[in-house]
Tab-separated table of C-alpha atoms in Angstrom:
chain	number	residue	atom	x	y	z
Q	1	MET	CA	17.395	-21.305	7.300
Q	2	GLU	CA	17.096	-20.383	10.970
Q	3	LEU	CA	17.703	-16.783	11.997
Q	4	ILE	CA	17.504	-14.705	15.152
Q	5	LEU	CA	15.654	-11.429	14.602
Q	6	LEU	CA	17.381	-8.244	15.751
Q	7	GLU	CA	14.200	-6.190	15.377
Q	8	LYS	CA	10.482	-6.715	14.957
Q	9	ILE	CA	9.582	-7.785	11.420
Q	10	GLN	CA	5.949	-7.582	10.356
Q	11	ASN	CA	4.395	-11.025	9.716
Q	12	LEU	CA	7.573	-12.772	10.893
Q	13	GLY	CA	8.380	-12.201	14.566
Q	14	ASP	CA	9.583	-9.985	17.387
Q	15	LEU	CA	13.010	-8.957	18.570
Q	16	GLY	CA	15.093	-11.976	19.608
Q	17	ASP	CA	12.737	-14.565	18.079
Q	18	LEU	CA	14.168	-17.660	16.438
Q	19	VAL	CA	12.480	-17.926	13.025
Q	20	LYS	CA	12.738	-20.246	10.069
Q	21	VAL	CA	12.784	-18.491	6.675
Q	22	LYS	CA	13.651	-19.368	3.110
Q	23	ALA	CA	17.383	-19.219	2.483
Q	24	GLY	CA	17.183	-16.476	-0.160
Q	25	TYR	CA	15.073	-14.182	2.040
Q	26	GLY	CA	17.518	-14.621	4.895
Q	27	ARG	CA	20.756	-14.289	2.903
Q	28	ASN	CA	19.648	-11.538	0.532
Q	29	TYR	CA	17.458	-9.349	2.721
Q	30	LEU	CA	17.345	-9.977	6.475
Q	31	VAL	CA	21.060	-10.534	7.177
Q	32	PRO	CA	22.475	-7.767	4.884
Q	33	GLN	CA	19.934	-5.247	6.235
Q	34	GLY	CA	21.032	-6.032	9.801
Q	35	LYS	CA	17.559	-7.275	10.720
Q	36	ALA	CA	18.684	-10.812	11.627
Q	37	VAL	CA	21.725	-13.011	12.274
Q	38	PRO	CA	22.204	-16.730	11.559
Q	39	ALA	CA	21.048	-18.878	14.490
Q	40	THR	CA	24.252	-20.304	15.945
Q	41	ALA	CA	24.825	-21.127	19.612
Q	42	ALA	CA	27.173	-18.143	19.951
Q	43	ALA	CA	24.646	-15.828	18.277
Q	44	LYS	CA	21.874	-16.997	20.624
Q	45	ASP	CA	24.040	-16.208	23.655
Q	46	GLU	CA	24.998	-12.817	22.192
Q	47	VAL	CA	21.367	-11.886	21.485
Q	48	ASP	CA	20.358	-12.873	25.017
Q	49	LYS	CA	23.068	-10.563	26.374
Q	50	ARG	CA	22.146	-7.715	24.004
Q	51	ARG	CA	18.359	-8.069	24.328
Q	52	ARG	CA	18.013	-4.964	26.537
Q	53	GLU	CA	20.207	-2.887	24.250
Q	54	LEU	CA	18.278	-4.036	21.180
Q	55	ALA	CA	14.946	-3.335	22.887
Q	56	LYS	CA	16.125	0.195	23.731
Q	57	LEU	CA	17.215	0.725	20.120
Q	58	ASP	CA	13.813	-0.492	18.895
Q	59	THR	CA	12.089	1.911	21.301
Q	60	GLN	CA	14.159	4.794	19.907
Q	61	ARG	CA	13.196	3.833	16.337
Q	62	HIS	CA	9.550	3.626	17.408
Q	63	ASP	CA	9.668	7.102	18.991
Q	64	ALA	CA	11.393	8.569	15.921
Q	65	ALA	CA	8.739	7.009	13.680
Q	66	GLN	CA	5.952	8.494	15.817
Q	67	ALA	CA	7.526	11.945	15.579
Q	68	LYS	CA	7.885	11.555	11.822
Q	69	ALA	CA	4.247	10.407	11.506
Q	70	ALA	CA	3.081	13.545	13.318
Q	71	LEU	CA	4.798	15.728	10.695
Q	72	LEU	CA	3.226	14.023	7.679
Q	73	PRO	CA	0.194	15.666	6.058
Q	74	ASP	CA	-3.169	13.904	5.710
Q	75	LYS	CA	-3.477	14.786	2.027
Q	76	VAL	CA	-1.143	15.585	-0.852
Q	77	SER	CA	-2.058	16.791	-4.302
Q	78	VAL	CA	-0.406	15.780	-7.569
Q	79	THR	CA	-1.035	17.344	-10.973
Q	80	ARG	CA	-0.833	15.077	-14.020
Q	81	ARG	CA	-1.928	15.131	-17.646
Q	82	ALA	CA	-4.960	12.947	-18.236
Q	83	GLY	CA	-7.303	11.924	-21.008
Q	84	GLU	CA	-10.985	12.780	-21.073
Q	85	ALA	CA	-11.930	9.484	-19.393
Q	86	GLY	CA	-9.769	10.361	-16.377
Q	87	ARG	CA	-6.922	7.962	-17.219
Q	88	LEU	CA	-3.469	9.421	-16.653
Q	89	PHE	CA	-0.804	9.665	-19.330
Q	90	GLY	CA	1.687	7.738	-17.201
Q	91	SER	CA	1.161	7.100	-13.493
Q	92	VAL	CA	1.905	8.328	-9.985
Q	93	SER	CA	4.375	5.929	-8.366
Q	94	ALA	CA	6.000	5.625	-4.945
Q	95	VAL	CA	9.014	7.534	-6.283
Q	96	ASP	CA	6.754	10.478	-7.250
Q	97	ILE	CA	5.223	10.557	-3.767
Q	98	VAL	CA	8.663	10.429	-2.113
Q	99	GLU	CA	9.835	13.351	-4.282
Q	100	LEU	CA	6.687	15.299	-3.416
Q	101	LEU	CA	7.174	14.750	0.330
Q	102	GLN	CA	10.906	15.505	0.126
Q	103	ALA	CA	10.091	18.794	-1.621
Q	104	ALA	CA	8.099	19.621	1.528
Q	105	GLU	CA	11.235	18.717	3.563
Q	106	LEU	CA	9.789	15.453	4.904
Q	107	ALA	CA	12.258	12.551	4.882
Q	108	VAL	CA	10.441	9.475	3.570
Q	109	GLN	CA	12.057	6.516	1.824
Q	110	ARG	CA	10.587	4.701	-1.173
Q	111	ALA	CA	10.514	1.443	0.816
Q	112	GLU	CA	8.204	3.084	3.378
Q	113	ILE	CA	5.481	3.756	0.788
Q	114	ASP	CA	2.804	1.041	0.542
Q	115	MET	CA	0.568	1.374	-2.499
Q	116	PRO	CA	-1.877	-1.540	-2.178
Q	117	MET	CA	-3.368	-1.008	-5.639
Q	118	GLY	CA	-0.028	-0.339	-7.349
Q	119	PRO	CA	0.831	2.890	-9.176
Q	120	ILE	CA	-2.026	5.372	-9.469
Q	121	LYS	CA	-3.331	5.590	-13.046
Q	122	GLU	CA	-6.565	7.579	-12.669
Q	123	LEU	CA	-7.671	11.007	-11.488
Q	124	GLY	CA	-9.259	11.317	-8.052
Q	125	GLU	CA	-8.487	10.471	-4.434
Q	126	HIS	CA	-6.425	7.381	-3.642
Q	127	GLN	CA	-5.444	5.931	-0.247
Q	128	ILE	CA	-1.891	4.761	0.396
Q	129	ASN	CA	-0.002	3.899	3.589
Q	130	ILE	CA	3.345	5.078	4.836
Q	131	ILE	CA	4.907	2.373	7.006
Q	132	LEU	CA	7.398	4.122	9.274
Q	133	HIS	CA	7.864	1.240	11.743
Q	134	PRO	CA	6.302	-2.236	11.920
Q	135	GLU	CA	3.867	-0.844	14.506
Q	136	ILE	CA	3.309	2.597	12.936
Q	137	GLN	CA	1.433	3.065	9.680
Q	138	ARG	CA	0.238	6.469	8.532
Q	139	PRO	CA	-2.562	6.701	5.938
Q	140	LEU	CA	-2.085	9.313	3.241
Q	141	THR	CA	-4.626	10.497	0.692
Q	142	VAL	CA	-3.150	11.276	-2.718
Q	143	VAL	CA	-5.368	13.565	-4.788
Q	144	VAL	CA	-4.569	13.436	-8.498
Q	145	VAL	CA	-5.902	16.478	-10.354
Q	146	PRO	CA	-5.785	17.119	-14.100
Q	147	GLU	CA	-3.199	19.467	-15.509
Q	148	GLU	CA	-4.806	22.548	-17.042
Q	149	VAL	CA	-4.242	22.667	-20.786
Q	150	PRO	CA	-4.621	26.165	-22.253
Q	151	GLU	CA	-7.428	26.292	-24.776
Q	152	ILE	CA	-6.681	27.690	-28.220
Q	153	ALA	CA	-9.316	29.763	-29.980
Q	154	PRO	CA	-10.513	28.175	-33.253
Q	155	SER	CA	-9.164	31.074	-35.355
Q	156	GLU	CA	-5.711	30.731	-33.725
Q	157	ALA	CA	-5.768	26.985	-34.339
Q	158	ALA	CA	-6.612	27.522	-38.013
Q	159	GLU	CA	-3.752	30.026	-38.357
Q	160	GLY	CA	-1.365	27.564	-36.738
Q	161	LEU	CA	-2.480	24.782	-39.060
Q	162	SER	CA	-2.147	26.913	-42.200
Q	163	ALA	CA	1.413	27.782	-41.209
Q	164	ILE	CA	2.395	24.116	-41.139
Q	165	ALA	CA	0.176	22.924	-44.002
Q	166	PRO	CA	2.017	21.889	-47.179
Q	167	GLN	CA	2.090	24.597	-49.826
Q	168	PRO	CA	0.857	23.721	-53.318
Q	169	VAL	CA	3.630	22.967	-55.779
Q	170	THR	CA	3.590	25.037	-58.970
Q	171	GLU	CA	5.338	23.969	-62.119
Q	172	SER	CA	7.842	26.371	-63.477
Q	173	GLY	CA	8.178	26.797	-67.193
Q	174	ASP	CA	11.834	25.935	-67.827
């Protein structure tokens, strides 16, 4: 399927380029997202006429992405329950990072989060990227720290266990 790109797409082409892509990628992603149009003679003429307007729009998106990148922190911290070996009970996903950044009033979409190693499943520092524009990537360090579990004194634990322990059954003399 031949398409004309309406914006720069990483690993595909620049604004106004005529590209050949698989039909599903074009029909299901590029065209519905407004990133490309089918390559017809009329569309080619239209893109040539609108090239300046599209370039200006791309410049505005680029500037907005730069401003957004300047607001993002270098490091964020996440607290999760973990086992003694440092493995998390669950994981830290892109959705968790988006929620964390949105709580700090930073507008980031899930699709902008690039986690090269997949969801984070261990304690420690992990590098991810936030892709705000095809030309602007912002590294972010996610620090996963263990959740503090309150320690119970041995005498309190024994009292708690005796309260839930089964009571001996006595036979009644009926």
